[in-house]
């Protein structure tokens, strides 16, 4: 049977993993003068690092800003399991500022053509290209690789907490059986640290 099964080819996502370069990237996004929904979506990709589709199709009812939680329903998750994400004060402000613009829509990021449809797959990609970044430098999905790399390199956080935040599920059955919860308390601290870290990078402090 050798060769009968095809192993899926994993394509690495282009991402910026140098802290100083990522700080410059964040400032470019913040200065982007295109659609505010697209600019906010890109900033939230950096702060929260969800999968692009999870963010694009988000609905306002999924957010509890008082408890600082975003609850993503299972049908939008890759592994079809509901996922919760802690929200930093920076992320909450971005959402609340956007709500003044799109709050009348069910969707957080409605298309300019229809309130019933989210922004397209290409909206964030086109914005990145407009800023001068090539597909070999960064793609929307690459924000996840950036966060994973920099969080792990910081040495401050349990790798399992980082994986849970990314919405990954342990592939090893035994290890998954013994994985302890969702590391929720640590993830709250981690996401707040991450948001503050990004603010420092954007200000030019990569230390």
Backbone as ProteinMPNN parsed JSONL, in Angstrom:
{"seq_chain_A": "XXXXXXXXXXXXXXXXXXXXXXXXXXXXXXXXXXXXXXXXXXXXXXXXXXXXXXXXXXXXXXXXXXXXXXXXXXXXXXXXXXXXXXXXXXXXXXXXXXXXXXXXXXXXXXXXXXXXXXXXXXXXXXXXXXXXXXXXXXXXXXXXXXXXXXXXXXXXXXXXXXXXXXXXXXXXXXXXXXXXXXXXXXXXXXXXXXXXXXXXXXXXXXX", "coords_chain_A": {"N_chain_A": [[0.81, -1.222, 0.0], [2.176, 1.096, -0.018], [2.51, 4.446, -0.925], [-0.08, 4.617, -1.745], [-1.715, 6.206, -0.259], [-2.299, 9.643, -0.148], [-0.426, 12.222, 1.118], [-1.463, 15.211, 2.563], [-0.398, 18.333, 1.257], [1.251, 20.762, 3.015], [1.103, 24.169, 2.982], [3.18, 26.756, 3.786], [2.203, 29.801, 5.355], [2.682, 33.106, 4.295], [4.31, 35.383, 6.389], [5.114, 38.015, 8.699], [7.651, 37.864, 10.939], [9.581, 39.151, 12.315], [10.034, 41.251, 15.028], [10.475, 44.131, 14.939], [9.938, 44.742, 12.238], [7.313, 43.933, 12.177], [6.137, 45.793, 13.835], [6.363, 48.098, 12.241], [4.69, 47.268, 10.221], [2.211, 47.182, 11.543], [1.8, 49.912, 11.988], [1.544, 50.764, 9.375], [-0.862, 49.54, 8.704], [-2.623, 50.815, 10.495], [-2.546, 53.336, 9.414], [-3.753, 53.059, 7.019], [-5.841, 54.21, 4.452], [-8.158, 53.21, 3.365], [-11.274, 51.381, 3.26], [-12.857, 51.62, 6.427], [-13.779, 49.309, 7.702], [-12.175, 47.295, 6.646], [-9.606, 48.127, 7.45], [-9.917, 47.979, 10.253], [-10.453, 45.256, 10.505], [-7.993, 44.116, 9.745], [-6.316, 45.096, 11.786], [-7.49, 43.81, 13.957], [-6.992, 41.191, 13.24], [-4.319, 41.127, 13.827], [-4.317, 41.639, 16.635], [-5.963, 39.604, 17.676], [-5.608, 37.287, 16.197], [-7.357, 35.318, 14.753], [-8.681, 32.827, 12.441], [-9.043, 34.089, 9.136], [-11.68, 33.831, 8.018], [-13.24, 33.35, 10.274], [-13.225, 35.793, 11.515], [-14.154, 37.607, 9.513], [-16.814, 36.834, 9.124], [-18.002, 37.352, 11.506], [-20.573, 38.075, 13.942], [-22.401, 40.624, 15.658], [-23.745, 39.695, 17.901], [-22.153, 37.769, 19.01], [-20.401, 38.82, 20.791], [-19.426, 39.725, 24.038], [-18.86, 42.431, 25.57], [-18.722, 43.398, 28.138], [-17.844, 41.238, 29.635], [-15.631, 40.752, 28.225], [-15.314, 38.83, 26.116], [-15.242, 36.911, 23.16], [-17.312, 34.774, 21.533], [-17.126, 32.237, 19.38], [-19.135, 30.497, 17.14], [-19.502, 26.905, 16.602], [-19.88, 26.168, 13.901], [-18.371, 27.911, 12.407], [-15.807, 27.376, 12.98], [-12.763, 25.71, 12.189], [-12.394, 23.096, 13.159], [-14.923, 22.541, 13.916], [-15.722, 23.048, 16.536], [-16.952, 24.952, 19.217], [-15.507, 28.092, 20.102], [-13.841, 30.217, 22.381], [-12.61, 33.51, 22.767], [-10.514, 35.592, 24.626], [-10.848, 39.129, 25.067], [-8.819, 41.885, 24.663], [-8.408, 45.215, 26.039], [-7.689, 46.878, 23.969], [-8.63, 45.528, 21.696], [-11.375, 45.545, 22.235], [-11.914, 48.293, 22.092], [-11.447, 48.765, 19.368], [-13.508, 47.238, 18.228], [-15.742, 48.558, 19.349], [-15.477, 51.143, 18.296], [-15.861, 50.54, 15.613], [-18.445, 49.675, 15.727], [-19.99, 51.925, 15.753], [-20.173, 52.465, 13.134], [-21.004, 50.134, 11.753], [-22.947, 49.046, 13.334], [-25.694, 48.787, 12.891], [-25.998, 46.612, 11.374], [-26.266, 43.019, 11.254], [-23.914, 41.716, 10.902], [-20.483, 42.172, 11.784], [-18.564, 43.017, 10.022], [-19.772, 44.071, 7.443], [-20.265, 43.897, 3.888], [-19.602, 46.568, 1.572], [-21.449, 46.585, -0.371], [-23.653, 45.135, 0.477], [-25.465, 44.745, 3.46], [-26.041, 42.252, 4.356], [-24.083, 40.529, 3.706], [-20.725, 39.504, 4.363], [-17.506, 41.252, 4.322], [-15.342, 40.526, 1.567], [-13.214, 37.651, 0.828], [-10.998, 38.671, -0.396], [-10.739, 41.291, 0.433], [-9.079, 42.068, 2.66], [-6.664, 41.093, 1.718], [-6.265, 42.584, -0.63], [-5.977, 45.119, 0.502], [-3.556, 44.817, 1.884], [-1.83, 44.485, -0.278], [-2.114, 46.963, -1.457], [-0.837, 48.504, 0.405], [1.71, 47.894, -0.199], [2.802, 45.423, 0.363], [3.894, 42.273, -0.677], [2.589, 39.05, -1.826], [4.377, 37.199, -0.996], [5.388, 38.236, 1.268], [3.409, 38.791, 3.246], [0.226, 37.502, 4.204], [-3.325, 37.53, 4.973], [-3.897, 35.271, 6.638], [-1.436, 34.867, 7.696], [-1.059, 36.332, 10.024], [-1.581, 34.692, 12.131], [0.596, 32.963, 12.209], [2.554, 34.809, 12.82], [1.789, 35.631, 15.435], [1.909, 33.143, 16.806], [4.64, 32.531, 16.528], [5.977, 34.754, 17.8], [4.82, 34.779, 20.359], [5.56, 32.262, 21.338], [8.344, 32.559, 21.219], [8.711, 34.472, 23.16], [8.766, 33.15, 25.545], [7.132, 33.304, 27.729], [4.704, 32.033, 27.991], [2.619, 29.144, 28.322], [2.976, 26.685, 25.888], [0.711, 25.152, 25.24], [-1.389, 26.84, 25.93], [-1.108, 28.808, 24.009], [-1.647, 27.307, 21.713], [-4.314, 26.606, 22.231], [-5.481, 29.142, 22.101], [-5.14, 29.682, 19.428], [-6.979, 28.006, 18.437], [-6.39, 25.418, 17.87], [-6.447, 21.843, 17.895], [-5.218, 19.206, 19.781], [-3.568, 16.626, 18.092], [-2.677, 14.167, 18.916], [-4.101, 11.457, 20.484], [-3.762, 10.528, 23.151], [-2.332, 12.589, 24.396], [-4.205, 14.647, 24.023], [-6.249, 13.726, 25.635], [-5.229, 14.144, 28.139], [-4.836, 16.81, 28.221], [-5.137, 19.842, 29.91], [-7.987, 21.429, 30.344], [-8.953, 24.645, 29.021], [-7.024, 26.494, 29.452], [-7.825, 29.001, 30.264], [-7.563, 31.201, 32.118], [-4.84, 31.806, 31.879], [-4.759, 32.454, 29.192], [-6.251, 34.814, 29.109], [-4.52, 36.59, 30.446], [-2.38, 36.373, 28.69], [-3.381, 37.386, 26.234], [-3.882, 40.021, 26.864], [-1.292, 40.84, 27.499], [-0.151, 40.438, 24.972], [-1.514, 42.349, 23.382], [-0.615, 44.751, 24.547], [2.073, 44.452, 24.006], [2.081, 44.58, 21.204], [1.335, 47.235, 20.914], [3.618, 48.448, 21.9], [5.472, 47.615, 19.993], [4.474, 48.89, 17.731], [4.97, 51.486, 18.466], [7.609, 51.575, 18.118], [9.256, 50.288, 19.884], [10.993, 47.522, 20.187], [11.969, 45.923, 22.106]], "CA_chain_A": [[0.0, 0.0, 0.0], [3.033, 2.277, 0.013], [2.228, 5.388, -2.002], [-1.506, 4.63, -2.071], [-2.32, 7.322, 0.458], [-1.687, 10.924, -0.474], [-0.257, 13.103, 2.276], [-1.776, 16.603, 2.201], [0.729, 19.243, 1.206], [1.049, 21.918, 3.878], [1.731, 25.353, 2.415], [3.42, 27.782, 4.809], [1.591, 31.106, 5.087], [3.629, 34.214, 4.379], [4.078, 36.13, 7.626], [6.209, 38.818, 9.232], [7.94, 37.362, 12.283], [10.559, 40.024, 12.963], [9.261, 42.212, 15.827], [10.585, 45.504, 14.457], [9.22, 44.821, 10.963], [5.883, 43.814, 12.444], [5.716, 47.095, 14.354], [6.178, 48.966, 11.069], [3.501, 46.753, 9.536], [1.033, 47.633, 12.297], [1.621, 51.339, 11.737], [1.023, 50.867, 8.002], [-2.281, 49.178, 8.736], [-3.347, 51.881, 11.193], [-2.566, 54.519, 8.552], [-4.425, 52.718, 5.759], [-6.973, 55.123, 4.275], [-9.251, 52.558, 2.653], [-12.496, 51.148, 4.034], [-12.584, 51.431, 7.86], [-14.031, 47.913, 8.085], [-10.996, 46.521, 6.269], [-8.518, 48.525, 8.338], [-10.176, 47.417, 11.579], [-10.312, 43.799, 10.408], [-6.563, 43.796, 9.737], [-5.793, 45.332, 13.135], [-7.991, 42.749, 14.831], [-6.247, 39.986, 12.901], [-3.065, 41.207, 14.578], [-4.552, 41.565, 18.075], [-6.673, 38.386, 18.083], [-5.134, 36.234, 15.287], [-8.261, 34.235, 14.387], [-8.649, 32.553, 11.014], [-9.72, 35.218, 8.483], [-13.117, 33.61, 7.87], [-13.867, 33.467, 11.588], [-13.396, 37.226, 11.792], [-14.967, 38.253, 8.477], [-18.229, 36.471, 9.26], [-18.44, 37.573, 12.892], [-21.807, 38.814, 14.18], [-22.32, 41.399, 16.896], [-24.302, 38.943, 19.034], [-21.134, 36.862, 19.535], [-19.491, 39.555, 21.659], [-19.818, 40.226, 25.358], [-17.796, 43.372, 25.885], [-18.625, 43.536, 29.592], [-17.021, 40.121, 30.109], [-14.445, 40.714, 27.35], [-15.262, 37.505, 25.488], [-15.808, 36.663, 21.83], [-17.696, 33.367, 21.429], [-17.268, 31.874, 17.965], [-19.922, 29.268, 17.057], [-18.759, 25.778, 16.023], [-19.98, 26.067, 12.437], [-17.363, 28.75, 11.753], [-14.48, 26.915, 13.368], [-12.214, 24.682, 11.309], [-12.611, 21.775, 13.745], [-16.342, 22.463, 14.281], [-15.899, 23.136, 17.982], [-17.086, 26.345, 19.653], [-14.229, 28.642, 20.583], [-13.921, 31.512, 23.051], [-11.379, 34.286, 22.74], [-10.496, 36.776, 25.499], [-10.691, 40.395, 24.356], [-8.053, 42.926, 25.338], [-9.054, 46.531, 25.972], [-7.425, 47.419, 22.632], [-9.559, 44.889, 20.766], [-12.717, 46.04, 22.54], [-12.027, 49.653, 21.545], [-11.562, 48.653, 17.912], [-14.865, 46.785, 17.941], [-16.721, 49.583, 19.714], [-15.373, 52.215, 17.306], [-16.478, 50.055, 14.38], [-19.886, 49.509, 15.943], [-20.638, 53.187, 15.396], [-20.314, 52.48, 11.68], [-21.709, 48.954, 11.234], [-23.795, 48.497, 14.387], [-27.055, 48.509, 12.425], [-25.943, 45.346, 10.656], [-26.029, 41.818, 12.051], [-22.501, 41.414, 10.717], [-19.521, 43.168, 12.253], [-17.842, 43.511, 8.846], [-20.603, 43.911, 6.247], [-19.757, 44.384, 2.607], [-20.112, 47.889, 1.193], [-22.551, 46.368, -1.326], [-24.823, 44.544, 1.128], [-25.331, 44.515, 4.896], [-26.291, 40.844, 4.663], [-22.91, 39.742, 3.305], [-19.495, 40.041, 4.962], [-16.463, 41.648, 3.382], [-14.89, 39.369, 0.809], [-11.914, 37.053, 1.139], [-9.928, 39.467, -0.986], [-10.702, 42.668, 0.943], [-7.873, 42.28, 3.455], [-5.504, 40.835, 0.858], [-6.089, 43.746, -1.5], [-5.465, 46.22, 1.32], [-2.136, 44.552, 2.137], [-1.099, 44.744, -1.522], [-2.138, 48.417, -1.635], [0.185, 49.044, 1.306], [3.024, 47.586, -0.752], [3.28, 44.113, 0.782], [3.656, 41.234, -1.669], [2.038, 37.807, -1.287], [5.47, 36.454, -0.385], [5.718, 38.88, 2.536], [2.354, 38.613, 4.253], [-1.162, 37.248, 3.812], [-4.143, 37.643, 6.182], [-3.745, 34.108, 7.511], [-0.107, 34.914, 8.283], [-1.065, 36.934, 11.361], [-1.57, 33.585, 13.087], [1.984, 32.509, 12.305], [3.27, 35.862, 13.538], [1.467, 35.532, 16.862], [2.436, 31.89, 17.327], [6.098, 32.641, 16.614], [6.426, 35.729, 18.788], [4.386, 34.351, 21.691], [6.432, 31.162, 21.76], [9.702, 33.07, 21.429], [8.761, 35.283, 24.378], [9.029, 32.253, 26.663], [6.285, 33.676, 28.867], [3.405, 31.381, 27.993], [2.534, 27.708, 28.076], [2.656, 26.42, 24.477], [-0.661, 24.656, 25.12], [-2.28, 28.006, 25.966], [-1.004, 29.44, 22.691], [-2.364, 26.442, 20.78], [-5.755, 26.752, 22.49], [-5.906, 30.442, 21.585], [-5.17, 29.553, 17.97], [-8.091, 27.133, 18.064], [-5.868, 24.128, 17.437], [-6.799, 20.695, 18.717], [-4.122, 18.242, 19.827], [-3.815, 15.481, 17.216], [-2.352, 12.949, 19.639], [-5.254, 11.123, 21.323], [-3.387, 10.42, 24.557], [-2.005, 13.938, 24.877], [-5.446, 15.401, 24.078], [-7.025, 13.238, 26.782], [-4.655, 14.671, 29.368], [-4.714, 18.272, 28.145], [-5.916, 20.397, 31.02], [-8.897, 22.535, 30.082], [-8.736, 25.605, 27.945], [-5.998, 27.461, 29.872], [-8.539, 30.267, 30.096], [-6.968, 32.281, 32.918], [-3.561, 32.173, 31.276], [-5.024, 33.087, 27.894], [-6.663, 36.195, 29.372], [-3.287, 37.336, 30.708], [-1.568, 36.354, 27.473], [-3.937, 38.257, 25.201], [-3.656, 41.4, 27.292], [0.138, 41.082, 27.302], [0.08, 40.521, 23.527], [-2.013, 43.642, 22.895], [0.325, 45.78, 25.015], [3.316, 44.219, 23.266], [1.892, 45.131, 19.858], [1.364, 48.698, 21.035], [5.02, 48.848, 22.036], [6.111, 47.43, 18.681], [3.997, 49.959, 16.828], [5.614, 52.732, 18.902], [9.026, 51.491, 17.789], [10.001, 49.61, 20.945], [10.971, 46.093, 19.906], [12.693, 45.24, 23.176]], "C_chain_A": [[0.839, 1.266, 0.0], [2.753, 3.161, -1.194], [0.757, 5.476, -2.356], [-2.225, 5.797, -1.406], [-1.557, 8.6, 0.146], [-1.616, 11.784, 0.775], [-0.553, 14.532, 1.86], [-0.528, 17.464, 2.236], [0.406, 20.469, 2.045], [1.816, 23.1, 3.304], [1.932, 26.4, 3.489], [2.791, 29.111, 4.394], [2.639, 32.21, 5.252], [3.288, 35.066, 5.596], [5.324, 36.911, 8.001], [6.454, 38.367, 10.662], [9.072, 38.136, 12.97], [9.809, 41.114, 13.727], [9.295, 43.642, 15.293], [9.809, 45.695, 13.165], [7.714, 44.733, 11.185], [5.336, 45.1, 13.037], [5.471, 48.087, 13.237], [4.908, 48.567, 10.317], [2.224, 47.227, 10.23], [0.75, 49.115, 12.049], [1.096, 51.571, 10.324], [-0.466, 50.563, 7.958], [-3.101, 50.299, 9.369], [-3.487, 53.129, 10.327], [-3.281, 54.28, 7.233], [-5.692, 53.555, 5.608], [-8.096, 54.534, 3.424], [-10.473, 52.407, 3.538], [-12.163, 50.922, 5.518], [-12.83, 49.999, 8.328], [-12.802, 47.055, 7.792], [-9.82, 46.838, 7.176], [-8.697, 47.911, 9.722], [-10.011, 45.908, 11.575], [-8.842, 43.397, 10.452], [-5.941, 44.013, 11.121], [-6.243, 44.235, 14.097], [-7.364, 41.4, 14.502], [-4.937, 39.952, 13.666], [-3.297, 40.993, 16.071], [-5.131, 40.215, 18.529], [-6.238, 37.136, 17.334], [-6.086, 35.046, 15.091], [-7.985, 33.825, 12.936], [-9.444, 33.661, 10.325], [-11.233, 35.045, 8.368], [-13.879, 33.731, 9.177], [-14.137, 34.927, 11.914], [-14.35, 37.87, 10.79], [-16.46, 38.025, 8.692], [-18.775, 36.678, 10.676], [-19.731, 38.385, 12.947], [-21.73, 39.487, 15.545], [-22.813, 40.605, 18.11], [-23.281, 38.001, 19.68], [-20.256, 37.509, 20.614], [-20.141, 39.969, 22.971], [-18.692, 41.144, 25.811], [-17.646, 43.596, 27.382], [-17.73, 42.446, 30.184], [-15.749, 39.951, 29.28], [-14.237, 39.336, 26.73], [-15.888, 37.549, 24.105], [-16.061, 35.165, 21.725], [-17.989, 33.032, 19.973], [-18.023, 30.556, 17.883], [-19.172, 28.161, 16.316], [-18.782, 25.723, 14.501], [-18.965, 26.938, 11.704], [-15.939, 28.34, 12.094], [-14.042, 25.759, 12.473], [-12.505, 23.281, 11.831], [-14.039, 21.582, 14.251], [-16.554, 22.33, 15.79], [-15.971, 24.601, 18.369], [-15.784, 26.818, 20.285], [-14.475, 29.993, 21.232], [-12.568, 32.2, 22.979], [-11.483, 35.445, 23.719], [-10.262, 38.025, 24.651], [-9.9, 41.379, 25.206], [-8.811, 44.245, 25.242], [-8.839, 47.164, 24.599], [-8.397, 46.835, 21.613], [-10.979, 45.4, 20.984], [-12.918, 47.441, 21.964], [-12.188, 49.624, 20.029], [-12.976, 48.225, 17.52], [-15.888, 47.884, 18.229], [-16.675, 50.772, 18.755], [-16.048, 51.801, 16.002], [-17.989, 49.947, 14.523], [-20.654, 50.796, 15.62], [-20.908, 53.267, 13.894], [-21.196, 51.334, 11.197], [-22.688, 48.352, 12.237], [-25.222, 48.197, 13.983], [-27.14, 47.207, 11.639], [-25.789, 44.195, 11.634], [-24.542, 41.491, 12.05], [-21.617, 42.539, 11.229], [-18.821, 43.826, 11.067], [-18.677, 43.319, 7.576], [-19.91, 44.462, 5.008], [-20.33, 45.765, 2.321], [-21.311, 47.754, 0.265], [-23.813, 45.841, -0.654], [-24.544, 44.293, 2.599], [-25.498, 43.053, 5.277], [-25.13, 39.941, 4.277], [-21.656, 40.346, 3.926], [-18.527, 40.537, 3.892], [-15.874, 40.382, 2.755], [-13.558, 38.832, 1.306], [-10.778, 37.966, 0.702], [-9.785, 40.869, -0.383], [-9.422, 42.954, 1.72], [-6.615, 42.077, 2.61], [-5.214, 42.026, -0.034], [-5.517, 44.929, -0.727], [-3.97, 46.042, 1.593], [-1.296, 44.836, 0.895], [-1.034, 46.247, -1.799], [-1.085, 49.082, -0.756], [1.603, 48.751, 0.816], [3.598, 46.252, -0.344], [2.917, 43.069, -0.272], [3.091, 39.983, -1.006], [3.115, 36.944, -0.649], [5.894, 37.04, 0.963], [4.67, 38.624, 3.608], [1.014, 38.36, 3.582], [-2.0, 37.327, 5.077], [-3.977, 36.48, 7.159], [-2.4, 34.118, 8.236], [-0.041, 35.561, 9.657], [-1.032, 35.849, 12.447], [-0.15, 33.054, 13.296], [2.828, 33.533, 13.057], [3.053, 35.731, 15.041], [2.058, 34.272, 17.48], [3.945, 31.975, 17.528], [6.535, 33.551, 17.747], [6.0, 35.367, 20.205], [5.256, 33.22, 22.206], [7.844, 31.653, 22.048], [9.818, 33.906, 22.697], [9.106, 34.439, 25.598], [8.16, 32.497, 27.877], [5.055, 32.803, 29.028], [3.507, 29.891, 27.696], [2.188, 27.485, 26.601], [1.239, 25.904, 24.261], [-1.669, 25.799, 25.144], [-2.268, 28.721, 24.618], [-1.79, 28.627, 21.667], [-3.876, 26.541, 20.973], [-6.262, 28.073, 21.923], [-6.002, 30.424, 20.071], [-6.324, 28.671, 17.494], [-7.631, 25.803, 17.531], [-6.297, 23.046, 18.417], [-5.664, 19.688, 18.635], [-4.455, 17.006, 19.01], [-3.526, 14.15, 17.901], [-3.462, 12.632, 20.642], [-4.916, 11.091, 22.808], [-3.103, 11.8, 25.133], [-3.271, 14.775, 24.992], [-6.266, 15.011, 25.304], [-6.526, 13.833, 28.088], [-4.442, 16.183, 29.334], [-5.651, 18.89, 29.178], [-6.698, 21.624, 30.587], [-8.504, 23.419, 28.918], [-7.676, 26.641, 28.3], [-6.571, 28.885, 29.854], [-7.892, 31.415, 30.864], [-5.65, 32.75, 32.317], [-3.773, 32.892, 29.945], [-5.499, 34.533, 28.059], [-5.429, 37.062, 29.593], [-2.447, 37.464, 29.44], [-2.077, 37.334, 26.427], [-3.805, 39.728, 25.576], [-2.178, 41.776, 27.152], [0.442, 41.291, 25.822], [-0.358, 41.875, 22.976], [-1.078, 44.774, 23.31], [1.659, 45.681, 24.284], [3.212, 44.803, 21.856], [1.912, 46.656, 19.879], [2.805, 49.185, 21.167], [5.757, 48.7, 20.716], [5.734, 48.552, 17.723], [4.651, 51.298, 17.186], [7.12, 52.707, 18.638], [9.887, 50.84, 18.831], [9.915, 48.114, 20.706], [11.731, 45.295, 20.957], [11.787, 44.351, 24.015]], "O_chain_A": [[0.304, 2.374, 0.016], [2.757, 2.697, -2.334], [0.367, 6.31, -3.174], [-3.216, 6.31, -1.925], [-0.327, 8.63, 0.174], [-2.635, 12.044, 1.415], [0.041, 15.027, 0.902], [0.3, 17.338, 3.138], [-0.6, 21.138, 1.811], [3.037, 23.041, 3.156], [0.956, 26.892, 4.056], [2.842, 29.495, 3.226], [3.384, 32.233, 6.232], [2.131, 35.428, 5.81], [6.443, 36.523, 7.667], [5.566, 38.473, 11.508], [9.467, 37.799, 14.087], [9.018, 41.839, 13.124], [8.255, 44.294, 15.205], [9.103, 46.69, 13.003], [6.934, 45.372, 10.479], [4.191, 45.465, 12.771], [4.493, 48.833, 13.267], [4.155, 49.417, 9.843], [1.266, 47.627, 9.568], [-0.405, 49.519, 11.917], [0.293, 52.477, 10.101], [-1.233, 51.235, 7.268], [-4.145, 50.687, 8.845], [-4.438, 53.894, 10.488], [-3.404, 55.193, 6.417], [-6.519, 53.608, 6.518], [-8.888, 55.269, 2.834], [-10.69, 53.201, 4.454], [-11.284, 50.121, 5.835], [-12.164, 49.526, 9.248], [-12.434, 46.194, 8.591], [-9.115, 45.934, 7.624], [-7.746, 47.385, 10.299], [-9.489, 45.338, 12.533], [-8.487, 42.433, 11.13], [-5.132, 43.202, 11.572], [-5.472, 43.788, 14.947], [-7.218, 40.555, 15.384], [-4.49, 38.891, 14.103], [-2.555, 40.247, 16.71], [-4.831, 39.741, 19.625], [-6.484, 36.025, 17.805], [-5.675, 33.896, 15.244], [-7.136, 34.426, 12.279], [-10.435, 34.131, 10.884], [-11.986, 35.992, 8.593], [-15.031, 34.163, 9.192], [-15.158, 35.258, 12.518], [-15.257, 38.603, 11.184], [-17.27, 38.924, 8.466], [-19.876, 36.231, 10.997], [-19.961, 39.266, 12.118], [-21.082, 38.988, 16.465], [-22.342, 40.826, 19.226], [-23.518, 37.491, 20.775], [-19.467, 36.829, 21.27], [-21.256, 40.49, 22.999], [-17.693, 40.689, 26.368], [-16.562, 43.946, 27.85], [-16.96, 42.696, 31.111], [-14.899, 39.116, 29.591], [-13.154, 38.755, 26.801], [-16.942, 38.156, 23.908], [-15.125, 34.371, 21.818], [-18.981, 33.491, 19.407], [-17.6, 29.577, 18.498], [-18.303, 28.447, 15.493], [-17.815, 25.283, 13.879], [-18.719, 26.735, 10.515], [-14.98, 28.895, 11.558], [-14.858, 24.936, 12.056], [-12.824, 22.379, 11.057], [-14.339, 20.597, 14.926], [-17.435, 21.606, 16.253], [-15.16, 25.408, 17.914], [-15.061, 26.047, 20.916], [-15.222, 30.817, 20.706], [-11.522, 31.566, 23.113], [-12.444, 36.212, 23.657], [-9.561, 37.976, 23.64], [-10.276, 41.669, 26.342], [-9.747, 44.373, 24.453], [-9.697, 47.902, 24.114], [-8.925, 47.557, 20.767], [-11.702, 45.66, 20.022], [-13.975, 47.739, 21.409], [-12.984, 50.381, 19.474], [-13.567, 48.781, 16.594], [-16.799, 48.11, 17.432], [-17.715, 51.347, 18.433], [-16.725, 52.606, 15.362], [-18.724, 50.109, 13.549], [-21.829, 50.749, 15.256], [-21.758, 54.034, 13.442], [-22.045, 51.532, 10.328], [-23.206, 47.259, 12.011], [-25.903, 47.427, 14.66], [-28.229, 46.758, 11.284], [-25.243, 44.372, 12.723], [-23.984, 41.05, 13.055], [-21.963, 43.715, 11.119], [-18.522, 45.02, 11.089], [-18.331, 42.498, 6.727], [-19.082, 45.37, 5.083], [-21.425, 46.092, 2.78], [-22.1, 48.688, 0.124], [-24.919, 46.066, -1.145], [-23.523, 43.705, 2.955], [-25.143, 42.651, 6.385], [-25.181, 38.73, 4.493], [-21.534, 41.568, 4.008], [-18.709, 40.271, 2.704], [-15.911, 39.305, 3.352], [-12.867, 39.473, 2.097], [-9.731, 38.029, 1.347], [-8.806, 41.561, -0.665], [-8.753, 43.958, 1.474], [-5.628, 42.796, 2.765], [-4.063, 42.436, -0.182], [-4.668, 45.658, -1.241], [-3.207, 47.007, 1.538], [-0.187, 45.361, 0.996], [-0.032, 46.749, -2.309], [-0.51, 50.104, -1.131], [2.575, 49.29, 1.346], [4.751, 45.955, -0.656], [1.768, 42.992, -0.707], [3.108, 39.86, 0.219], [2.81, 36.058, 0.15], [6.659, 36.424, 1.705], [5.002, 38.28, 4.742], [0.708, 38.927, 2.534], [-1.449, 37.205, 6.172], [-3.922, 36.687, 8.372], [-2.238, 33.461, 9.264], [0.931, 35.361, 10.385], [-0.517, 36.071, 13.543], [0.249, 32.738, 14.416], [3.709, 33.17, 13.837], [4.006, 35.72, 15.82], [2.643, 34.327, 18.562], [4.469, 31.551, 18.558], [7.371, 33.168, 18.566], [6.741, 35.62, 21.155], [5.649, 33.214, 23.373], [8.471, 31.213, 23.012], [10.909, 34.036, 23.252], [9.67, 34.943, 26.569], [8.426, 31.951, 28.948], [4.419, 32.822, 30.082], [4.359, 29.444, 26.928], [1.204, 28.041, 26.113], [0.628, 26.178, 23.229], [-2.69, 25.741, 24.458], [-3.306, 29.185, 24.147], [-2.513, 29.191, 20.846], [-4.631, 26.557, 20.001], [-7.342, 28.125, 21.334], [-6.863, 31.089, 19.496], [-6.609, 28.598, 16.299], [-8.373, 25.122, 16.823], [-6.484, 23.299, 19.607], [-5.2, 19.354, 17.544], [-5.507, 16.398, 19.207], [-4.071, 13.118, 17.508], [-3.739, 13.427, 21.54], [-5.692, 11.573, 23.633], [-3.573, 12.14, 26.219], [-3.416, 15.537, 25.948], [-6.899, 15.859, 25.934], [-7.296, 14.01, 29.032], [-3.935, 16.768, 30.29], [-6.812, 18.499, 29.296], [-6.147, 22.72, 30.475], [-7.827, 23.003, 27.978], [-7.449, 27.574, 27.531], [-5.89, 29.839, 29.479], [-7.696, 32.494, 30.306], [-5.379, 33.949, 32.254], [-3.046, 33.829, 29.617], [-5.18, 35.385, 27.23], [-5.302, 38.135, 29.004], [-1.881, 38.519, 29.155], [-1.286, 38.038, 25.801], [-3.635, 40.581, 24.706], [-1.85, 42.888, 26.739], [1.191, 42.196, 25.453], [0.363, 42.48, 22.182], [-0.781, 45.658, 22.506], [2.293, 46.692, 23.982], [4.146, 45.443, 21.374], [2.445, 47.289, 18.968], [3.168, 50.219, 20.606], [6.571, 49.551, 20.355], [6.577, 49.086, 17.002], [4.861, 52.142, 16.315], [7.821, 53.686, 18.898], [11.112, 50.824, 18.706], [8.887, 47.497, 20.986], [12.094, 44.14, 20.733], [12.252, 43.709, 24.957]]}, "name": "protein", "num_of_chains": 1, "seq": "XXXXXXXXXXXXXXXXXXXXXXXXXXXXXXXXXXXXXXXXXXXXXXXXXXXXXXXXXXXXXXXXXXXXXXXXXXXXXXXXXXXXXXXXXXXXXXXXXXXXXXXXXXXXXXXXXXXXXXXXXXXXXXXXXXXXXXXXXXXXXXXXXXXXXXXXXXXXXXXXXXXXXXXXXXXXXXXXXXXXXXXXXXXXXXXXXXXXXXXXXXXXXXX"}
